[in-house]
Amino acid sequence: MNIFDLAAGTAGPPPAMAAMCSRKACRSEASWQLLWNNPKIHTPDRRKTWLACDDHRDWLEDYLQTRGLWKETLVLDSGQDTGRAPVGQDG
């Protein structure tokens, strides 16, 4: 593909990608969203989101709880835009 292919009136936006688990090196589809907040740098109402597959939900939840960052875990709605960032890359 070159730059001219982008302006040639392609078939539309790319297909939506499945939400992936935030656990490092995991490429499984996420089923859960873990909401968290770092009180040292975030306002109390701010919620950051990590996504988790069924296999890594407990691990990620424990990681956040141990550090006092976890707020709640919710089922991930398949049509929901989470704006998530992978583990270790979210500030």
JSON list of C-alpha atoms in Angstrom, two decimals:
[
{"chain": "A", "resi": 1, "resn": "MET", "atom": "CA", "xyz": [0.00, 0.00, 0.00]},
{"chain": "A", "resi": 2, "resn": "ASN", "atom": "CA", "xyz": [1.16, 3.52, -0.68]},
{"chain": "A", "resi": 3, "resn": "ILE", "atom": "CA", "xyz": [-0.13, 6.95, 0.27]},
{"chain": "A", "resi": 4, "resn": "PHE", "atom": "CA", "xyz": [-2.26, 7.17, -2.87]},
{"chain": "A", "resi": 5, "resn": "ASP", "atom": "CA", "xyz": [-4.18, 4.04, -1.88]},
{"chain": "A", "resi": 6, "resn": "LEU", "atom": "CA", "xyz": [-5.41, 5.86, 1.21]},
{"chain": "A", "resi": 7, "resn": "ALA", "atom": "CA", "xyz": [-7.04, 8.64, -0.81]},
{"chain": "A", "resi": 8, "resn": "ALA", "atom": "CA", "xyz": [-8.46, 6.41, -3.53]},
{"chain": "A", "resi": 9, "resn": "GLY", "atom": "CA", "xyz": [-11.87, 6.00, -1.89]},
{"chain": "A", "resi": 10, "resn": "THR", "atom": "CA", "xyz": [-11.43, 2.63, -0.25]},
{"chain": "A", "resi": 11, "resn": "ALA", "atom": "CA", "xyz": [-14.36, 0.59, 1.02]},
{"chain": "A", "resi": 12, "resn": "GLY", "atom": "CA", "xyz": [-14.63, 2.56, 4.29]},
{"chain": "A", "resi": 13, "resn": "PRO", "atom": "CA", "xyz": [-13.18, 2.32, 7.76]},
{"chain": "A", "resi": 14, "resn": "PRO", "atom": "CA", "xyz": [-11.26, -0.78, 8.73]},
{"chain": "A", "resi": 15, "resn": "PRO", "atom": "CA", "xyz": [-13.26, -3.48, 10.52]},
{"chain": "A", "resi": 16, "resn": "ALA", "atom": "CA", "xyz": [-13.47, -3.10, 14.29]},
{"chain": "A", "resi": 17, "resn": "MET", "atom": "CA", "xyz": [-10.84, -5.06, 16.14]},
{"chain": "A", "resi": 18, "resn": "ALA", "atom": "CA", "xyz": [-11.78, -7.21, 19.10]},
{"chain": "A", "resi": 19, "resn": "ALA", "atom": "CA", "xyz": [-10.76, -5.79, 22.46]},
{"chain": "A", "resi": 20, "resn": "MET", "atom": "CA", "xyz": [-7.62, -7.59, 23.65]},
{"chain": "A", "resi": 21, "resn": "CYS", "atom": "CA", "xyz": [-6.56, -8.49, 27.16]},
{"chain": "A", "resi": 22, "resn": "SER", "atom": "CA", "xyz": [-4.16, -5.99, 28.77]},
{"chain": "A", "resi": 23, "resn": "ARG", "atom": "CA", "xyz": [-1.95, -8.71, 30.29]},
{"chain": "A", "resi": 24, "resn": "LYS", "atom": "CA", "xyz": [1.50, -8.59, 28.75]},
{"chain": "A", "resi": 25, "resn": "ALA", "atom": "CA", "xyz": [1.86, -10.96, 25.77]},
{"chain": "A", "resi": 26, "resn": "CYS", "atom": "CA", "xyz": [-1.79, -12.06, 25.94]},
{"chain": "A", "resi": 27, "resn": "ARG", "atom": "CA", "xyz": [-3.68, -11.76, 22.67]},
{"chain": "A", "resi": 28, "resn": "SER", "atom": "CA", "xyz": [-6.98, -13.21, 23.89]},
{"chain": "A", "resi": 29, "resn": "GLU", "atom": "CA", "xyz": [-10.24, -11.37, 23.49]},
{"chain": "A", "resi": 30, "resn": "ALA", "atom": "CA", "xyz": [-11.19, -9.42, 26.61]},
{"chain": "A", "resi": 31, "resn": "SER", "atom": "CA", "xyz": [-14.41, -10.11, 28.53]},
{"chain": "A", "resi": 32, "resn": "TRP", "atom": "CA", "xyz": [-13.85, -7.80, 31.50]},
{"chain": "A", "resi": 33, "resn": "GLN", "atom": "CA", "xyz": [-12.91, -4.20, 32.14]},
{"chain": "A", "resi": 34, "resn": "LEU", "atom": "CA", "xyz": [-11.01, -3.35, 35.31]},
{"chain": "A", "resi": 35, "resn": "LEU", "atom": "CA", "xyz": [-11.49, 0.25, 36.37]},
{"chain": "A", "resi": 36, "resn": "TRP", "atom": "CA", "xyz": [-8.71, 1.80, 38.41]},
{"chain": "A", "resi": 37, "resn": "ASN", "atom": "CA", "xyz": [-7.31, 5.09, 39.58]},
{"chain": "A", "resi": 38, "resn": "ASN", "atom": "CA", "xyz": [-3.94, 6.18, 40.95]},
{"chain": "A", "resi": 39, "resn": "PRO", "atom": "CA", "xyz": [-4.84, 8.70, 43.68]},
{"chain": "A", "resi": 40, "resn": "LYS", "atom": "CA", "xyz": [-1.32, 10.16, 43.60]},
{"chain": "A", "resi": 41, "resn": "ILE", "atom": "CA", "xyz": [-1.77, 11.46, 40.04]},
{"chain": "A", "resi": 42, "resn": "HIS", "atom": "CA", "xyz": [-5.49, 11.21, 39.14]},
{"chain": "A", "resi": 43, "resn": "THR", "atom": "CA", "xyz": [-8.52, 13.10, 40.40]},
{"chain": "A", "resi": 44, "resn": "PRO", "atom": "CA", "xyz": [-10.85, 10.89, 42.52]},
{"chain": "A", "resi": 45, "resn": "ASP", "atom": "CA", "xyz": [-13.50, 10.64, 39.78]},
{"chain": "A", "resi": 46, "resn": "ARG", "atom": "CA", "xyz": [-11.06, 9.60, 37.03]},
{"chain": "A", "resi": 47, "resn": "ARG", "atom": "CA", "xyz": [-11.17, 5.96, 35.92]},
{"chain": "A", "resi": 48, "resn": "LYS", "atom": "CA", "xyz": [-8.52, 4.27, 33.83]},
{"chain": "A", "resi": 49, "resn": "THR", "atom": "CA", "xyz": [-9.37, 0.96, 32.16]},
{"chain": "A", "resi": 50, "resn": "TRP", "atom": "CA", "xyz": [-7.52, -2.27, 31.65]},
{"chain": "A", "resi": 51, "resn": "LEU", "atom": "CA", "xyz": [-9.15, -5.12, 29.77]},
{"chain": "A", "resi": 52, "resn": "ALA", "atom": "CA", "xyz": [-8.93, -8.74, 30.84]},
{"chain": "A", "resi": 53, "resn": "CYS", "atom": "CA", "xyz": [-9.69, -12.14, 29.38]},
{"chain": "A", "resi": 54, "resn": "ASP", "atom": "CA", "xyz": [-11.20, -14.78, 31.67]},
{"chain": "A", "resi": 55, "resn": "ASP", "atom": "CA", "xyz": [-7.75, -16.31, 32.30]},
{"chain": "A", "resi": 56, "resn": "HIS", "atom": "CA", "xyz": [-6.12, -13.05, 33.44]},
{"chain": "A", "resi": 57, "resn": "ARG", "atom": "CA", "xyz": [-8.94, -11.24, 35.22]},
{"chain": "A", "resi": 58, "resn": "ASP", "atom": "CA", "xyz": [-7.88, -12.42, 38.68]},
{"chain": "A", "resi": 59, "resn": "TRP", "atom": "CA", "xyz": [-4.19, -11.70, 38.05]},
{"chain": "A", "resi": 60, "resn": "LEU", "atom": "CA", "xyz": [-4.80, -8.14, 36.83]},
{"chain": "A", "resi": 61, "resn": "GLU", "atom": "CA", "xyz": [-7.34, -7.45, 39.57]},
{"chain": "A", "resi": 62, "resn": "ASP", "atom": "CA", "xyz": [-4.89, -8.67, 42.23]},
{"chain": "A", "resi": 63, "resn": "TYR", "atom": "CA", "xyz": [-2.11, -6.53, 40.70]},
{"chain": "A", "resi": 64, "resn": "LEU", "atom": "CA", "xyz": [-4.27, -3.40, 41.00]},
{"chain": "A", "resi": 65, "resn": "GLN", "atom": "CA", "xyz": [-5.66, -4.27, 44.45]},
{"chain": "A", "resi": 66, "resn": "THR", "atom": "CA", "xyz": [-2.20, -4.91, 45.88]},
{"chain": "A", "resi": 67, "resn": "ARG", "atom": "CA", "xyz": [-1.21, -1.38, 44.88]},
{"chain": "A", "resi": 68, "resn": "GLY", "atom": "CA", "xyz": [-4.46, 0.21, 46.12]},
{"chain": "A", "resi": 69, "resn": "LEU", "atom": "CA", "xyz": [-5.49, 1.24, 42.60]},
{"chain": "A", "resi": 70, "resn": "TRP", "atom": "CA", "xyz": [-8.45, -1.05, 41.80]},
{"chain": "A", "resi": 71, "resn": "LYS", "atom": "CA", "xyz": [-11.95, 0.45, 41.88]},
{"chain": "A", "resi": 72, "resn": "GLU", "atom": "CA", "xyz": [-14.27, -2.09, 40.21]},
{"chain": "A", "resi": 73, "resn": "THR", "atom": "CA", "xyz": [-14.54, -4.84, 37.61]},
{"chain": "A", "resi": 74, "resn": "LEU", "atom": "CA", "xyz": [-17.32, -4.81, 35.01]},
{"chain": "A", "resi": 75, "resn": "VAL", "atom": "CA", "xyz": [-18.38, -7.10, 32.20]},
{"chain": "A", "resi": 76, "resn": "LEU", "atom": "CA", "xyz": [-17.12, -5.74, 28.88]},
{"chain": "A", "resi": 77, "resn": "ASP", "atom": "CA", "xyz": [-19.95, -4.89, 26.52]},
{"chain": "A", "resi": 78, "resn": "SER", "atom": "CA", "xyz": [-18.88, -6.06, 23.05]},
{"chain": "A", "resi": 79, "resn": "GLY", "atom": "CA", "xyz": [-19.91, -2.77, 21.40]},
{"chain": "A", "resi": 80, "resn": "GLN", "atom": "CA", "xyz": [-18.23, -0.56, 23.97]},
{"chain": "A", "resi": 81, "resn": "ASP", "atom": "CA", "xyz": [-15.26, 1.72, 23.21]},
{"chain": "A", "resi": 82, "resn": "THR", "atom": "CA", "xyz": [-12.90, 1.48, 26.15]},
{"chain": "A", "resi": 83, "resn": "GLY", "atom": "CA", "xyz": [-9.97, 3.61, 25.06]},
{"chain": "A", "resi": 84, "resn": "ARG", "atom": "CA", "xyz": [-7.74, 1.21, 26.97]},
{"chain": "A", "resi": 85, "resn": "ALA", "atom": "CA", "xyz": [-3.98, 1.15, 27.10]},
{"chain": "A", "resi": 86, "resn": "PRO", "atom": "CA", "xyz": [-1.96, -2.03, 27.63]},
{"chain": "A", "resi": 87, "resn": "VAL", "atom": "CA", "xyz": [-0.48, -2.87, 31.01]},
{"chain": "A", "resi": 88, "resn": "GLY", "atom": "CA", "xyz": [2.62, -0.81, 31.72]},
{"chain": "A", "resi": 89, "resn": "GLN", "atom": "CA", "xyz": [1.79, 1.80, 29.10]},
{"chain": "A", "resi": 90, "resn": "ASP", "atom": "CA", "xyz": [-0.99, 3.63, 30.89]},
{"chain": "A", "resi": 91, "resn": "GLY", "atom": "CA", "xyz": [-0.22, 6.61, 33.06]}
]
